[in-house]
Amino acid sequence: MHDPGKRQIVFINAAHTLNHYGLLILATAVLGMVQQAPEAFGRDYGPILALGTAMFVLYGLGALPMGWLAERVGRKALMCAFFLGVGVSMLVAGFATSPLALGVALAFMGAFSAIYHPIGTAMLVEAAGTRVGRAVGINGVFGNLGVALAPVVTALLAARLGWHFAFLVPGAIALGLGLLYLREPAFDTAKAAGPQKPFPVIPPAVVRRAVAVLLTIAAVSGLIFNAFTLLLPKLMEERLASSPDLLPVVGLLAFLATLCGGLTQFTVGNLIDRRTLKSIFLPLALVLVPAMVLLAYADGWVVLPLAALIAASVFGQVTVNETMTARYVAPALRTKLYSIRFTIGFLGAATASPLIGFLHEATGSLAAPLLVLAGFGVLTFCCALVFPNRQEELQPELWAKAAPLPAGVPAAAE
C-alpha cells in the first residue's frame, strides 16, 4: 500500500480494534482464572472483575490531557506510545501472580489505552473529508471487532493454553504493530482527504444544545457500553452455558451477540451521510430500555437475540455520538472536545466494573445490573429527544440562512 494516508487509516483502525479488545480481556479471562488459579486470585467472580476498576479510571482520566500533549509531542509519538505501552502492559498482566500485580498492570494498560480515542478519532475525522459518517462507521466496526473477538479469543486461549496466554498473545501483537508504526513517517491526516471546505458558521444556541447533549450522553453511554460488554460473557455463562467445560461456547455466544453491533455500526455510518443524526439516534435509543428489561429476566436461547438487539442499539449510538462532534464543532477545537468528551465517557465507564461486581455479589445474578442499565437507558432516550434535528447537517451551506450570530462571536468559539 503506497498511499501514506491509507496506511495511516489502517493503523488507526487496527488501534481501535486493539483498544477495545484489551479492555475486555479480563471480563472473560476471569472465568478461567477462578478455575485455573484460585490459590492466587480466589474463586469469586466479582472481586477479580473489580481489579479492572483502576484500568477504566485511568482510561477516563488519561484522555483529558491528550489534546494538550498532542500539541507538544505530536500525534505520531502518542500513537506509538499507545501501541508499545498497551503491548508491554498486557505482557506484564500475563505474568502476574497476585491480584495486586494484575491490578497494577491493568492500570498501566488503561493509562496507555487513554491515548487512542482523543487522538485516533480526531485524525480519522480530519482524514474523512465529507464522508465522515462512513469513515466513522467503518472505524466503529473495527472497534466492535475488538469487542466481539475479545470474549471468544480470550475464552479459547484460556481454555486451551491457560489464562496467562489470554494477555500474552494480544500483548505480542500490540508490540508488533507498534514496531511497524514506528517505521511510518509522521503524517498530517488533515491532508489525506484533500482540500477541506471551510467549517460553517453555526448559531451558538444550536451548538450549545448539541454539545450539552453530547457531554451528557457521553457519561451515560460510557457506563452502558462498558457495563454491557463486561457482563455479556458472564450472562451467556449463567443463562446459556453454565458448565465450566463450555467456556469457549460462552465466548462464541458473546461474539455472535456483539457481531450484530458491528453490522449496525457499518449501516449507521452509511445512513449518517444521508440523514440527520436525530433521525437515527432516536430509534436506536427507543429500543434500548425495553430490551434491557426483557433481558434481565430472560433465560435460554431468547437471551441471544435480545443481547444482539441491545448490542445493535449500544454500538450504533457510538457512531452517532462520534459524528456529533464532527458536525457541530469546528476542527480547531475537536481534539480538545474529544478529550473532554472521552474523559467524561470513560469515567462513566469506570463505574461499570465495580457496579456489576457489587450487584452480582449482592444478588447472585445479573438481573439487577441490567435493570440499572435500563434506568440509564431512559436518560439516553431523553438526550435523543432534545438533540437538534437540523437539515443543515447534510447541507452545511444552509447554516448561513439560519439565525445570525451575535456580533463578534466566531463559530470556532463554540
Short mmCIF file of N, CA and C in Angstrom, two decimals, residues 192-252:
data_model
loop_
_atom_site.label_atom_id
_atom_site.label_comp_id
_atom_site.label_asym_id
_atom_site.label_seq_id
_atom_site.Cartn_x
_atom_site.Cartn_y
_atom_site.Cartn_z
N ALA A 192 -5.01 14.13 4.10
CA ALA A 192 -5.37 12.86 3.47
C ALA A 192 -6.61 12.98 2.60
N ALA A 193 -7.52 13.85 2.97
CA ALA A 193 -8.78 13.96 2.24
C ALA A 193 -8.75 15.08 1.20
N GLY A 194 -7.59 15.68 1.01
CA GLY A 194 -7.50 16.75 0.03
C GLY A 194 -8.02 18.07 0.58
N PRO A 195 -8.37 19.03 -0.30
CA PRO A 195 -8.84 20.34 0.15
C PRO A 195 -10.08 20.22 1.02
N GLN A 196 -10.11 21.00 2.09
CA GLN A 196 -11.22 20.97 3.03
C GLN A 196 -12.12 22.20 2.86
N LYS A 197 -13.43 21.98 2.93
CA LYS A 197 -14.34 23.11 2.91
C LYS A 197 -14.27 23.86 4.24
N PRO A 198 -14.45 25.17 4.20
CA PRO A 198 -14.46 25.90 5.47
C PRO A 198 -15.61 25.45 6.35
N PHE A 199 -15.36 25.41 7.67
CA PHE A 199 -16.41 24.98 8.59
C PHE A 199 -17.49 26.05 8.65
N PRO A 200 -18.77 25.67 8.58
CA PRO A 200 -19.84 26.67 8.53
C PRO A 200 -20.00 27.43 9.84
N VAL A 201 -20.59 28.60 9.76
CA VAL A 201 -20.92 29.40 10.94
C VAL A 201 -22.26 28.91 11.48
N ILE A 202 -22.24 28.26 12.64
CA ILE A 202 -23.44 27.67 13.23
C ILE A 202 -23.90 28.55 14.39
N PRO A 203 -25.19 28.85 14.49
CA PRO A 203 -25.68 29.67 15.62
C PRO A 203 -25.24 29.09 16.96
N PRO A 204 -24.72 29.92 17.86
CA PRO A 204 -24.20 29.43 19.15
C PRO A 204 -25.22 28.63 19.96
N ALA A 205 -26.50 29.05 19.93
CA ALA A 205 -27.50 28.33 20.72
C ALA A 205 -27.64 26.89 20.26
N VAL A 206 -27.54 26.66 18.94
CA VAL A 206 -27.64 25.31 18.40
C VAL A 206 -26.42 24.48 18.82
N VAL A 207 -25.23 25.10 18.75
CA VAL A 207 -24.01 24.40 19.13
C VAL A 207 -24.03 24.05 20.62
N ARG A 208 -24.46 25.01 21.44
CA ARG A 208 -24.52 24.75 22.90
C ARG A 208 -25.44 23.59 23.21
N ARG A 209 -26.57 23.54 22.54
CA ARG A 209 -27.54 22.45 22.76
C ARG A 209 -26.94 21.11 22.35
N ALA A 210 -26.29 21.10 21.19
CA ALA A 210 -25.69 19.85 20.71
C ALA A 210 -24.57 19.38 21.63
N VAL A 211 -23.72 20.31 22.06
CA VAL A 211 -22.60 19.95 22.93
C VAL A 211 -23.08 19.51 24.30
N ALA A 212 -24.14 20.15 24.82
CA ALA A 212 -24.70 19.75 26.12
C ALA A 212 -25.21 18.31 26.07
N VAL A 213 -25.92 17.98 24.99
CA VAL A 213 -26.40 16.60 24.83
C VAL A 213 -25.22 15.66 24.66
N LEU A 214 -24.24 16.08 23.87
CA LEU A 214 -23.07 15.24 23.60
C LEU A 214 -22.34 14.88 24.89
N LEU A 215 -22.12 15.85 25.77
CA LEU A 215 -21.39 15.59 27.01
C LEU A 215 -22.24 14.80 28.01
N THR A 216 -23.56 15.04 28.01
CA THR A 216 -24.43 14.26 28.89
C THR A 216 -24.48 12.81 28.47
N ILE A 217 -24.67 12.59 27.18
CA ILE A 217 -24.76 11.23 26.69
C ILE A 217 -23.43 10.51 26.81
N ALA A 218 -22.33 11.26 26.85
CA ALA A 218 -21.01 10.64 26.98
C ALA A 218 -20.92 9.82 28.26
N ALA A 219 -21.33 10.41 29.38
CA ALA A 219 -21.26 9.70 30.66
C ALA A 219 -22.19 8.50 30.69
N VAL A 220 -23.41 8.70 30.19
CA VAL A 220 -24.42 7.63 30.23
C VAL A 220 -24.03 6.49 29.29
N SER A 221 -23.67 6.83 28.06
CA SER A 221 -23.33 5.78 27.09
C SER A 221 -22.05 5.08 27.48
N GLY A 222 -21.12 5.81 28.13
CA GLY A 222 -19.88 5.17 28.59
C GLY A 222 -20.17 4.06 29.58
N LEU A 223 -21.06 4.34 30.53
CA LEU A 223 -21.44 3.34 31.52
C LEU A 223 -22.16 2.16 30.87
N ILE A 224 -23.16 2.46 30.02
CA ILE A 224 -23.95 1.39 29.41
C ILE A 224 -23.08 0.52 28.51
N PHE A 225 -22.28 1.15 27.66
CA PHE A 225 -21.41 0.41 26.73
C PHE A 225 -20.48 -0.53 27.50
N ASN A 226 -19.78 0.02 28.49
CA ASN A 226 -18.78 -0.78 29.19
C ASN A 226 -19.43 -1.86 30.04
N ALA A 227 -20.51 -1.51 30.73
CA ALA A 227 -21.17 -2.49 31.59
C ALA A 227 -21.72 -3.65 30.77
N PHE A 228 -22.34 -3.34 29.64
CA PHE A 228 -22.93 -4.40 28.83
C PHE A 228 -21.87 -5.33 28.27
N THR A 229 -20.76 -4.77 27.76
CA THR A 229 -19.71 -5.61 27.19
C THR A 229 -19.00 -6.42 28.28
N LEU A 230 -18.91 -5.87 29.49
CA LEU A 230 -18.28 -6.60 30.59
C LEU A 230 -19.15 -7.76 31.09
N LEU A 231 -20.45 -7.54 31.19
CA LEU A 231 -21.32 -8.58 31.77
C LEU A 231 -21.74 -9.64 30.75
N LEU A 232 -21.53 -9.37 29.46
CA LEU A 232 -22.03 -10.27 28.43
C LEU A 232 -21.48 -11.70 28.55
N PRO A 233 -20.16 -11.91 28.72
CA PRO A 233 -19.68 -13.30 28.87
C PRO A 233 -20.31 -14.01 30.07
N LYS A 234 -20.39 -13.32 31.20
CA LYS A 234 -20.99 -13.93 32.40
C LYS A 234 -22.47 -14.22 32.17
N LEU A 235 -23.15 -13.32 31.46
CA LEU A 235 -24.57 -13.53 31.16
C LEU A 235 -24.77 -14.79 30.33
N MET A 236 -23.91 -14.97 29.33
CA MET A 236 -24.02 -16.16 28.49
C MET A 236 -23.72 -17.42 29.28
N GLU A 237 -22.78 -17.33 30.21
CA GLU A 237 -22.45 -18.48 31.04
C GLU A 237 -23.63 -18.85 31.94
N GLU A 238 -24.24 -17.84 32.57
CA GLU A 238 -25.33 -18.09 33.51
C GLU A 238 -26.61 -18.57 32.82
N ARG A 239 -26.91 -17.98 31.67
CA ARG A 239 -28.20 -18.25 31.04
C ARG A 239 -28.15 -19.34 29.96
N LEU A 240 -26.93 -19.58 29.38
CA LEU A 240 -26.87 -20.48 28.23
C LEU A 240 -25.83 -21.59 28.34
N ALA A 241 -24.75 -21.37 29.07
CA ALA A 241 -23.65 -22.35 29.10
C ALA A 241 -23.03 -22.38 30.48
N SER A 242 -23.72 -22.99 31.43
CA SER A 242 -23.28 -22.95 32.82
C SER A 242 -22.15 -23.91 33.14
N SER A 243 -21.87 -24.90 32.29
CA SER A 243 -20.81 -25.85 32.57
C SER A 243 -19.44 -25.22 32.37
N PRO A 244 -18.46 -25.46 33.27
CA PRO A 244 -17.10 -24.93 33.09
C PRO A 244 -16.45 -25.40 31.80
N ASP A 245 -16.87 -26.58 31.30
CA ASP A 245 -16.27 -27.10 30.07
C ASP A 245 -16.72 -26.34 28.83
N LEU A 246 -17.72 -25.47 28.99
CA LEU A 246 -18.26 -24.74 27.84
C LEU A 246 -17.74 -23.31 27.74
N LEU A 247 -16.57 -23.04 28.36
CA LEU A 247 -16.00 -21.69 28.32
C LEU A 247 -15.84 -21.17 26.89
N PRO A 248 -15.31 -21.97 25.93
CA PRO A 248 -15.24 -21.45 24.54
C PRO A 248 -16.61 -21.12 23.96
N VAL A 249 -17.65 -21.89 24.35
CA VAL A 249 -19.00 -21.62 23.86
C VAL A 249 -19.49 -20.27 24.38
N VAL A 250 -19.16 -19.95 25.64
CA VAL A 250 -19.51 -18.65 26.21
C VAL A 250 -18.95 -17.53 25.36
N GLY A 251 -17.66 -17.66 25.01
CA GLY A 251 -17.03 -16.64 24.18
C GLY A 251 -17.67 -16.53 22.81
N LEU A 252 -18.01 -17.68 22.22
CA LEU A 252 -18.64 -17.66 20.89
C LEU A 252 -20.00 -16.99 20.92
#
